[in-house]
Amino acid sequence: MSVIDFLLSWQIILQPLLKMIRRLFSTLITDYPPAGEFLPSAPQPSNRQPSVGGTDVVPPAFRTSSLQSLGWLHAISPCFPVSGNCIEVIREPSTFYNTLLDKCSVARRRIMLASLYLGTGSLETQLVAAIHENLRNNMQLKVDVLLDFTRGTRGERNSKTTLMPLVKETDNFRLSLYHTPVLRGLTKRLAPPRWNELLGIQHMKLYLVDDTVIISGANLSNDYFTNRQDRYVMIEDRRLADFYASFLNKVQEFSLTVGRDGATRLHDTWTMLPYKSAQIEFATEARDRIRTFFRGVIDEQRAVCEREDTQTADTWIFPLIEMGQLGIHHDSLATKQLLSGCLAGSQLRLATGYFNLTETYMNTLTNECQAQCNILMAHPNANGFLGAKGPAGGIPAAYSLLARKFLEMLKSSGQSHRVELLEYERPGWTYHAKGLWYYLPNSPLPNVTLIGSSNFGERSVNRDLEAQICVVTKNANLQRKLETEYQNLLQHATTAETELINRPVPRWVRAVVGLFRNFF
């Protein structure tokens, strides 16, 4: 009998041992700080009746209208009231790239790009060249780029080497690299490239040019500009742009700054190296700075929402963040609240490029959510890990196994009639879109969307830096754009149940997926 056969045959006996190994493995490389209270807790609305908690902080539009059941958002996040007409929903990767290129070419005051990494192909080089040229011609322009340290320095030719000519030429360009405080000691010295990224990365995708903000799940690389399907929302609003500029500045404070000599150094306001200082001290100080900033913005925006000139807004934007390794759980709590608060007669559309929903999300969808649900995910043929070398090649099968287990959970709970799983497959394309569309009872169009970098999985909640926005809208034009966006994705989707049940999963994947699911 092979080792894998043994593990599978004796999995019931070995389950406690596997849990112990996983706990030990996590302890060796993880020392999460206590979460504490990041922001005020949301009131707990009843699933049965719409509820408004804390009406003193809720604008009139959320007190008496169909949006009443969403009033709790004002208690947990800054609110930016806008006109829905200032929001554009981009549907194609090429449009996303061309929009970004055009705007960076003519930016007047600021460009801020936050991504996992910047690719090294011709399209990426053209984008960098456009920024470089603009910097030479406009002395007032300031450019900040925030990337992940491990991903951004992988290989001889990488994000950092691509951007070094700009770093060397002008002080108006700043490159920051976020380094997780978990990667340290023997792990930092011995973990090879790619593997060291498992421990935590900067995963936010925020693209800011002057007063335009693009929120996305797409990185700055060729696939995401051509044939990797994602989501992209562009918002023209100075207050929101100022917020994200200040927020990214805060993250840059505890990231490493790249100097003209190529060496990294601490930010002027920071004193702790992420891989040498005490992890708990680094994480606590970073969390406190982000928390203080967010709470200040909440107070400011409450005053803005009370002004008469904002009472005519038809759309409200709530920024959400998640930084689990720093003890910040914000987006995940808001997402759970949104899922559990779905009203009877409502519809929920969830999308993720990688199906690895947290136990909390799966339990909430199964036992608390009352909406009719569709969950759209990547077919193995549309998964970016398809054909990868080594253990990474088994990741698509692992996602299929996790989806199958969730399907079994729904059936055993008598909820399979309410939740449908769909898979995206398009020849020559990969799938990376994630987010949520929520339709209130009797609404044929979405009233709410979540969009950003989170995949709603274990990594998103516990390991990576993530950013989303929750958009609540009564603007019919914007609602139609969001519906068209979702229907565009559905064009390439099919029901997954039958194929999931019959799809073969390698034995070694079944043996290890439970041990490592919070790393992918």
Coordinates of C-alpha atoms in Angstrom, one line a residue:
M1 CA 0.0 0.0 0.0
S2 CA 1.3 3.4 -0.9
V3 CA 1.7 6.3 1.6
I4 CA -1.1 8.2 0.0
D5 CA -3.4 5.1 0.1
F6 CA -2.5 4.7 3.7
L7 CA -3.4 8.4 4.5
L8 CA -6.7 8.1 2.6
S9 CA -7.7 4.8 4.2
W10 CA -6.8 6.0 7.7
Q11 CA -7.9 9.6 7.4
I12 CA -10.4 9.3 10.3
I13 CA -7.7 8.0 12.7
L14 CA -5.1 10.5 11.4
Q15 CA -7.3 13.5 11.3
P16 CA -6.4 14.7 14.9
L17 CA -2.7 14.2 14.0
L18 CA -3.1 16.2 10.8
K19 CA -4.8 19.0 12.7
M20 CA -1.9 19.0 15.2
I21 CA 0.7 19.1 12.4
R22 CA -1.1 21.9 10.7
R23 CA -1.4 23.8 14.0
L24 CA 2.3 23.3 14.7
F25 CA 3.3 24.3 11.1
S26 CA 1.3 27.5 11.4
T27 CA 2.8 28.2 14.8
L28 CA 6.3 28.0 13.4
I29 CA 5.7 30.7 10.8
T30 CA 2.8 32.6 12.2
D31 CA 2.3 34.8 15.2
Y32 CA -0.9 36.7 14.6
P33 CA -1.4 39.7 17.0
P34 CA -4.7 39.8 18.8
A35 CA -7.3 41.3 16.6
G36 CA -8.6 43.7 19.1
E37 CA -11.3 46.2 18.1
F38 CA -10.3 47.8 14.7
L39 CA -13.5 49.7 14.2
P40 CA -16.8 49.9 16.0
S41 CA -18.8 46.7 15.7
A42 CA -21.8 46.8 13.4
P43 CA -25.3 46.5 14.9
Q44 CA -26.7 43.0 14.5
P45 CA -29.7 43.2 12.1
S46 CA -32.3 40.5 12.2
N47 CA -32.4 38.3 9.1
R48 CA -36.2 38.5 9.2
Q49 CA -36.8 42.2 9.3
P50 CA -34.8 45.1 7.8
S51 CA -33.1 47.0 10.6
V52 CA -31.2 50.2 11.1
G53 CA -28.8 50.4 13.9
G54 CA -27.6 53.7 15.2
T55 CA -29.8 56.0 13.2
D56 CA -27.8 59.0 14.4
V57 CA -25.0 58.0 12.0
V58 CA -27.3 56.8 9.1
P59 CA -28.2 59.3 6.3
P60 CA -31.9 59.8 5.6
A61 CA -31.7 57.7 2.4
F62 CA -31.0 54.6 4.5
R63 CA -33.7 55.3 7.2
T64 CA -36.9 54.9 5.3
S65 CA -36.1 53.5 1.9
S66 CA -35.5 50.0 0.6
L67 CA -31.9 50.5 1.7
Q68 CA -32.9 50.4 5.4
S69 CA -31.4 46.9 5.9
L70 CA -28.0 48.2 4.9
G71 CA -27.8 51.1 7.4
W72 CA -25.3 49.2 9.6
L73 CA -22.6 49.9 7.0
H74 CA -22.4 53.5 8.3
A75 CA -21.3 52.3 11.7
I76 CA -18.3 50.3 10.5
S77 CA -16.8 52.2 7.5
P78 CA -16.3 55.7 6.2
C79 CA -19.1 56.6 3.8
F80 CA -18.4 58.6 0.6
P81 CA -21.7 59.8 -1.0
V82 CA -21.4 60.3 -4.7
S83 CA -23.5 60.4 -7.9
G84 CA -23.6 57.1 -9.6
N85 CA -23.0 58.9 -12.9
C86 CA -19.3 59.4 -11.8
I87 CA -18.7 55.6 -11.7
E88 CA -17.8 53.6 -14.7
V89 CA -17.8 49.8 -14.9
I90 CA -15.0 48.5 -17.1
R91 CA -15.5 45.1 -18.5
E92 CA -12.5 44.2 -20.6
P93 CA -8.8 43.8 -19.7
S94 CA -7.7 45.8 -22.7
T95 CA -10.0 48.7 -21.7
F96 CA -8.5 48.6 -18.2
Y97 CA -5.0 48.8 -19.6
N98 CA -5.7 51.6 -22.1
T99 CA -7.6 53.6 -19.5
L100 CA -4.7 53.3 -17.1
L101 CA -2.1 54.2 -19.8
D102 CA -4.1 57.2 -21.0
K103 CA -4.6 58.6 -17.5
C104 CA -1.0 58.1 -16.4
S105 CA 0.2 59.8 -19.6
V106 CA -1.6 63.1 -18.7
A107 CA -1.7 63.0 -14.9
R108 CA -1.2 66.5 -13.5
R109 CA -0.6 66.0 -9.7
R110 CA -0.4 62.4 -8.6
I111 CA -0.2 58.8 -9.6
M112 CA -0.4 56.1 -6.9
L113 CA -0.4 52.5 -8.0
A114 CA -0.8 49.6 -5.4
S115 CA -0.5 46.1 -6.8
L116 CA 1.0 42.7 -6.0
Y117 CA 3.6 43.2 -8.7
L118 CA 4.4 44.9 -12.0
G119 CA 5.2 42.7 -14.9
T120 CA 8.2 43.0 -17.2
G121 CA 6.6 42.6 -20.7
S122 CA 6.1 45.1 -23.5
L123 CA 2.7 46.4 -22.2
E124 CA 4.1 47.0 -18.7
T125 CA 7.2 48.7 -20.2
Q126 CA 5.0 51.0 -22.2
L127 CA 3.1 52.0 -19.1
V128 CA 6.3 52.7 -17.2
A129 CA 7.6 54.7 -20.1
A130 CA 4.4 56.8 -20.2
I131 CA 4.8 57.6 -16.5
H132 CA 8.5 58.3 -16.9
E133 CA 7.8 60.7 -19.8
N134 CA 5.2 62.5 -17.8
L135 CA 7.5 62.9 -14.8
R136 CA 10.1 64.5 -17.1
N137 CA 7.6 67.0 -18.5
N138 CA 5.8 67.8 -15.3
M139 CA 7.8 68.8 -12.3
Q140 CA 4.6 69.0 -10.2
L141 CA 3.7 65.3 -10.6
K142 CA 4.3 62.9 -7.7
V143 CA 4.3 59.2 -8.3
D144 CA 4.1 56.5 -5.7
V145 CA 4.1 52.7 -6.4
L146 CA 3.4 50.1 -3.6
L147 CA 4.2 46.5 -4.4
D148 CA 4.9 43.3 -2.5
F149 CA 8.5 42.8 -1.5
T150 CA 8.8 39.1 -2.3
R151 CA 6.8 39.1 -5.5
G152 CA 8.3 42.4 -6.7
T153 CA 11.9 41.2 -6.3
R154 CA 11.5 37.7 -7.7
G155 CA 14.0 36.8 -10.4
E156 CA 16.8 38.8 -12.0
R157 CA 14.4 40.9 -14.0
N158 CA 11.5 42.0 -11.8
S159 CA 9.2 44.8 -10.8
K160 CA 12.0 46.5 -8.8
T161 CA 14.5 46.4 -11.7
T162 CA 11.9 47.7 -14.1
L163 CA 11.2 50.7 -11.9
M164 CA 14.8 51.5 -10.8
P165 CA 15.4 54.0 -13.7
L166 CA 12.6 56.2 -12.3
V167 CA 13.9 55.8 -8.7
K168 CA 17.4 56.9 -9.7
E169 CA 16.2 59.9 -11.8
T170 CA 13.9 61.8 -9.6
D171 CA 12.8 62.3 -6.0
N172 CA 9.2 62.7 -7.4
F173 CA 9.0 58.9 -7.8
R174 CA 8.9 56.7 -4.8
L175 CA 8.9 52.9 -4.8
S176 CA 7.7 51.1 -1.6
L177 CA 7.8 47.3 -1.0
Y178 CA 5.6 45.8 1.7
H179 CA 7.4 43.0 3.5
T180 CA 5.3 40.8 5.7
P181 CA 6.5 40.6 9.3
V182 CA 5.9 36.8 9.3
L183 CA 8.8 36.1 6.9
R184 CA 11.8 36.2 9.2
G185 CA 14.6 34.2 10.7
L186 CA 15.3 30.7 9.2
T187 CA 12.2 30.9 7.1
K188 CA 13.3 34.1 5.3
R189 CA 16.8 32.6 4.8
L190 CA 15.7 29.2 3.6
A191 CA 12.3 29.6 1.8
P192 CA 12.9 29.8 -1.9
P193 CA 11.2 32.4 -4.2
R194 CA 7.5 31.7 -4.8
W195 CA 7.4 29.7 -1.6
N196 CA 8.2 32.7 0.6
E197 CA 5.1 34.4 -0.9
L198 CA 2.9 31.8 0.8
L199 CA 3.4 33.5 4.2
G200 CA 1.7 36.8 3.3
I201 CA 1.8 39.4 0.6
Q202 CA 0.6 42.9 -0.4
H203 CA -2.4 42.0 -2.5
M204 CA -4.4 45.3 -2.7
K205 CA -5.1 46.6 -6.3
L206 CA -5.7 50.4 -6.1
Y207 CA -4.9 52.7 -9.0
L208 CA -5.2 56.4 -8.3
V209 CA -4.6 59.1 -10.9
D210 CA -5.3 62.7 -9.8
D211 CA -9.0 62.5 -8.7
T212 CA -9.7 59.1 -10.4
V213 CA -9.7 55.8 -8.4
I214 CA -9.8 52.4 -10.1
I215 CA -10.6 49.6 -7.8
S216 CA -9.8 46.1 -9.2
G217 CA -8.6 42.6 -8.5
A218 CA -6.2 42.9 -11.5
N219 CA -2.4 43.1 -11.2
L220 CA -0.2 45.2 -13.5
S221 CA 1.0 42.6 -15.9
N222 CA 0.4 41.4 -19.4
D223 CA -2.2 38.6 -18.7
Y224 CA -4.4 41.1 -16.7
F225 CA -4.2 43.5 -19.7
T226 CA -5.1 41.0 -22.3
N227 CA -6.8 37.7 -21.6
R228 CA -7.3 37.3 -17.8
Q229 CA -10.8 38.3 -16.9
D230 CA -11.2 40.5 -13.8
R231 CA -13.3 43.3 -12.5
Y232 CA -12.6 47.1 -12.6
V233 CA -14.6 50.0 -11.3
M234 CA -13.5 53.6 -12.0
I235 CA -14.7 56.4 -9.8
E236 CA -14.2 60.1 -10.3
D237 CA -14.4 61.8 -6.9
R238 CA -11.8 63.9 -5.2
R239 CA -12.7 63.1 -1.6
L240 CA -12.4 59.4 -2.3
A241 CA -9.1 59.9 -4.1
D242 CA -7.8 61.9 -1.2
F243 CA -8.8 59.1 1.1
Y244 CA -7.0 56.4 -0.8
A245 CA -3.9 58.6 -1.3
S246 CA -3.7 59.1 2.5
F247 CA -4.4 55.4 3.2
L248 CA -1.7 54.2 0.8
N249 CA 0.7 56.7 2.4
K250 CA 0.0 55.0 5.8
V251 CA 0.8 51.6 4.3
Q252 CA 4.0 53.0 2.9
E253 CA 5.0 54.1 6.4
F254 CA 5.5 50.4 7.5
S255 CA 6.8 49.3 4.1
L256 CA 10.4 49.5 2.8
T257 CA 11.4 52.4 0.6
V258 CA 13.8 51.7 -2.3
G259 CA 16.7 54.2 -2.5
R260 CA 18.6 55.3 -5.6
D261 CA 21.3 52.7 -4.9
G262 CA 18.7 50.0 -5.0
A263 CA 18.9 49.2 -1.3
T264 CA 15.8 49.3 0.9
R265 CA 15.4 51.4 3.9
L266 CA 12.8 52.3 6.5
H267 CA 10.3 55.1 6.0
D268 CA 11.3 58.3 7.7
T269 CA 8.5 57.8 10.3
W270 CA 9.2 54.1 11.0
T271 CA 11.8 52.4 13.2
M272 CA 11.2 48.6 12.9
L273 CA 12.4 46.3 10.2
P274 CA 9.6 43.8 9.5
Y275 CA 11.9 40.8 9.6
K276 CA 14.1 41.7 12.6
S277 CA 11.9 43.6 15.1
A278 CA 9.5 41.7 17.4
Q279 CA 6.6 40.7 15.1
I280 CA 3.9 41.5 17.7
E281 CA 5.4 45.1 18.1
F282 CA 5.6 45.7 14.3
A283 CA 2.0 44.4 13.7
T284 CA 0.5 46.3 16.6
E285 CA 2.1 49.7 15.6
A286 CA 1.0 49.2 12.0
R287 CA -2.5 48.3 13.1
D288 CA -2.8 51.3 15.4
R289 CA -1.7 53.7 12.7
I290 CA -4.3 52.3 10.2
R291 CA -7.0 52.2 12.9
T292 CA -6.4 55.8 14.0
F293 CA -6.5 57.0 10.4
F294 CA -9.7 55.1 9.6
R295 CA -11.5 56.3 12.7
G296 CA -10.6 59.9 11.9
V297 CA -12.0 59.5 8.3
I298 CA -15.2 57.9 9.7
D299 CA -15.8 61.0 11.8
E300 CA -15.0 63.4 8.9
Q301 CA -17.3 61.6 6.5
R302 CA -20.2 61.5 8.9
A303 CA -20.1 65.3 9.0
V304 CA -19.9 65.3 5.2
C305 CA -23.0 63.0 4.9
E306 CA -25.0 65.4 7.1
R307 CA -24.4 68.3 4.7
E308 CA -27.3 69.4 2.5
D309 CA -25.2 69.2 -0.6
T310 CA -24.7 65.5 -0.2
Q311 CA -28.4 64.7 0.5
T312 CA -29.0 64.3 -3.3
A313 CA -26.4 61.5 -3.6
D314 CA -27.8 58.3 -5.1
T315 CA -24.7 56.1 -4.4
W316 CA -22.6 55.5 -1.3
I317 CA -19.1 54.0 -1.2
F318 CA -17.8 52.2 1.9
P319 CA -14.0 51.3 1.8
L320 CA -13.2 48.0 3.4
I321 CA -9.7 46.6 4.3
E322 CA -8.3 43.3 5.6
M323 CA -4.8 42.9 7.1
G324 CA -5.0 39.7 9.1
Q325 CA -1.4 39.4 9.9
L326 CA -1.6 42.9 11.5
G327 CA -4.7 42.0 13.5
I328 CA -7.0 44.0 11.2
H329 CA -10.2 42.1 10.3
H330 CA -12.6 44.6 8.8
D331 CA -13.6 43.5 5.3
S332 CA -14.3 39.9 6.4
L333 CA -16.6 41.1 9.2
A334 CA -18.5 43.4 6.9
T335 CA -18.7 40.6 4.3
K336 CA -20.1 38.2 6.8
Q337 CA -22.6 40.8 8.0
L338 CA -23.7 41.3 4.4
L339 CA -24.1 37.6 3.8
S340 CA -26.0 36.9 7.0
G341 CA -28.2 39.9 6.5
C342 CA -29.5 38.9 3.1
L343 CA -33.3 39.2 3.2
A344 CA -35.8 36.6 2.2
G345 CA -36.7 37.1 -1.5
S346 CA -33.3 38.7 -2.3
Q347 CA -30.6 37.4 -4.7
L348 CA -26.9 37.1 -4.2
R349 CA -24.2 36.6 -6.8
L350 CA -20.8 35.8 -5.5
A351 CA -17.6 35.4 -7.6
T352 CA -14.1 34.3 -6.8
G353 CA -11.2 33.3 -9.0
Y354 CA -10.1 30.7 -6.4
F355 CA -12.8 28.7 -4.5
N356 CA -11.4 28.4 -1.0
L357 CA -14.2 30.1 1.0
T358 CA -13.5 30.4 4.7
E359 CA -15.4 28.1 7.0
T360 CA -17.2 31.2 8.4
Y361 CA -18.4 32.3 4.9
M362 CA -19.5 28.7 4.0
N363 CA -21.4 28.3 7.3
T364 CA -23.0 31.8 6.8
L365 CA -24.1 31.1 3.3
T366 CA -25.5 27.7 4.3
N367 CA -27.2 28.5 7.6
E368 CA -27.8 32.3 7.8
C369 CA -28.1 33.7 4.3
Q370 CA -31.7 33.7 3.0
A371 CA -30.9 34.9 -0.5
Q372 CA -31.1 32.8 -3.7
C373 CA -27.4 32.4 -4.5
N374 CA -25.1 31.8 -7.4
I375 CA -21.4 31.3 -6.9
L376 CA -19.2 31.8 -10.0
M377 CA -15.6 30.4 -9.9
A378 CA -12.9 29.4 -12.3
H379 CA -13.1 26.1 -14.2
P380 CA -9.8 24.2 -13.9
N381 CA -9.1 25.1 -17.5
A382 CA -9.5 28.8 -16.6
N383 CA -7.4 28.6 -13.5
G384 CA -4.1 30.6 -13.6
F385 CA -2.3 27.7 -11.8
L386 CA -3.2 25.2 -14.6
G387 CA 0.0 23.5 -15.8
A388 CA 2.2 25.0 -13.1
K389 CA 5.3 23.1 -12.1
G390 CA 5.6 21.2 -8.9
P391 CA 2.9 21.2 -6.2
A392 CA 1.3 24.4 -7.5
G393 CA 0.1 22.3 -10.5
G394 CA -2.3 20.6 -8.1
I395 CA -4.0 23.8 -7.0
P396 CA -6.8 23.8 -9.6
A397 CA -7.8 20.2 -8.4
A398 CA -7.6 21.4 -4.8
Y399 CA -10.1 24.2 -5.5
S400 CA -12.4 21.7 -7.2
L401 CA -12.2 19.4 -4.2
L402 CA -13.1 22.3 -1.8
A403 CA -16.0 23.3 -4.0
R404 CA -17.2 19.7 -4.0
K405 CA -17.1 19.5 -0.2
F406 CA -19.1 22.8 0.0
L407 CA -21.7 21.3 -2.4
E408 CA -21.9 18.2 -0.1
M409 CA -22.3 20.6 2.9
L410 CA -25.2 22.3 1.1
K411 CA -26.9 19.0 0.4
S412 CA -26.6 17.7 3.9
S413 CA -28.1 20.9 5.2
G414 CA -31.0 20.9 2.8
Q415 CA -29.8 24.1 1.1
S416 CA -28.6 22.9 -2.3
H417 CA -31.9 24.2 -3.9
R418 CA -30.9 27.7 -2.8
V419 CA -27.2 27.8 -3.8
E420 CA -25.9 27.1 -7.3
L421 CA -22.2 26.7 -8.3
L422 CA -21.1 27.9 -11.7
E423 CA -17.7 27.7 -13.5
Y424 CA -16.2 30.1 -15.9
E425 CA -14.4 28.6 -18.9
R426 CA -13.4 30.6 -22.0
P427 CA -10.9 29.3 -24.6
G428 CA -7.6 31.1 -24.3
W429 CA -8.6 33.0 -21.2
T430 CA -8.1 32.6 -17.4
Y431 CA -10.5 33.8 -14.8
H432 CA -9.7 36.1 -11.9
A433 CA -12.9 38.1 -11.2
K434 CA -14.1 38.3 -7.7
G435 CA -16.8 40.2 -5.8
L436 CA -20.5 40.2 -5.0
W437 CA -23.7 41.6 -6.4
Y438 CA -26.7 41.8 -4.1
Y439 CA -30.3 42.3 -5.2
L440 CA -32.8 43.4 -2.6
P441 CA -36.2 41.7 -2.7
N442 CA -38.2 42.6 -5.8
S443 CA -35.2 44.3 -7.4
P444 CA -34.3 43.1 -10.9
L445 CA -31.0 45.0 -10.7
P446 CA -28.2 44.9 -8.2
N447 CA -28.4 47.4 -5.3
V448 CA -25.0 46.5 -3.8
T449 CA -21.6 45.3 -5.1
L450 CA -18.4 44.4 -3.5
I451 CA -15.3 44.8 -5.6
G452 CA -11.6 44.6 -4.9
S453 CA -8.8 42.2 -4.3
S454 CA -10.3 39.7 -1.8
N455 CA -11.0 36.2 -3.0
F456 CA -13.1 35.5 0.2
G457 CA -10.6 32.7 1.1
E458 CA -8.3 31.8 3.9
R459 CA -5.4 33.9 2.5
S460 CA -7.6 36.9 2.1
V461 CA -8.7 36.9 5.7
N462 CA -5.5 35.8 7.5
R463 CA -2.4 36.4 5.4
D464 CA -2.6 39.1 2.8
L465 CA -3.3 42.9 2.7
E466 CA -6.6 43.3 0.9
A467 CA -8.9 46.2 -0.1
Q468 CA -12.5 46.3 -1.3
I469 CA -15.2 48.8 -1.6
C470 CA -18.9 48.2 -0.9
V471 CA -21.0 50.3 -3.3
V472 CA -24.7 50.8 -2.5
T473 CA -26.6 52.5 -5.2
K474 CA -30.1 53.7 -6.3
N475 CA -28.8 55.0 -9.6
A476 CA -30.6 53.0 -12.3
N477 CA -27.9 53.7 -14.8
L478 CA -25.1 52.3 -12.6
Q479 CA -27.3 49.4 -11.6
R480 CA -27.7 48.5 -15.3
K481 CA -24.0 48.7 -15.8
L482 CA -23.4 46.3 -12.8
E483 CA -26.0 43.9 -14.2
T484 CA -24.4 44.0 -17.6
E485 CA -21.0 43.3 -16.0
Y486 CA -22.4 40.2 -14.3
Q487 CA -24.2 38.9 -17.3
N488 CA -21.0 39.4 -19.4
L489 CA -19.3 36.9 -17.0
L490 CA -22.2 34.5 -17.2
Q491 CA -21.8 34.2 -21.0
H492 CA -18.9 31.9 -20.3
A493 CA -20.3 30.0 -17.3
T494 CA -21.9 26.7 -16.9
T495 CA -23.5 24.8 -14.0
A496 CA -20.7 23.0 -12.1
E497 CA -22.5 20.4 -10.0
T498 CA -22.3 17.3 -12.2
E499 CA -18.8 17.9 -13.4
L500 CA -17.6 18.7 -9.8
I501 CA -19.0 15.4 -8.6
N502 CA -17.3 13.4 -11.3
R503 CA -14.1 15.4 -11.7
P504 CA -11.0 13.3 -10.7
V505 CA -8.8 14.7 -8.0
P506 CA -5.3 13.3 -7.5
R507 CA -4.9 11.3 -4.3
W508 CA -2.0 13.4 -3.1
V509 CA -4.1 16.5 -3.4
R510 CA -6.9 14.9 -1.3
A511 CA -4.3 13.9 1.3
V512 CA -2.8 17.4 1.8
V513 CA -5.4 20.0 0.9
G514 CA -6.7 20.2 4.5
L515 CA -3.3 20.8 5.8
F516 CA -2.4 23.6 3.5
R517 CA -5.7 25.2 2.5
N518 CA -4.9 28.5 4.3
F519 CA -1.8 29.0 2.2
F520 CA -3.5 29.2 -1.3

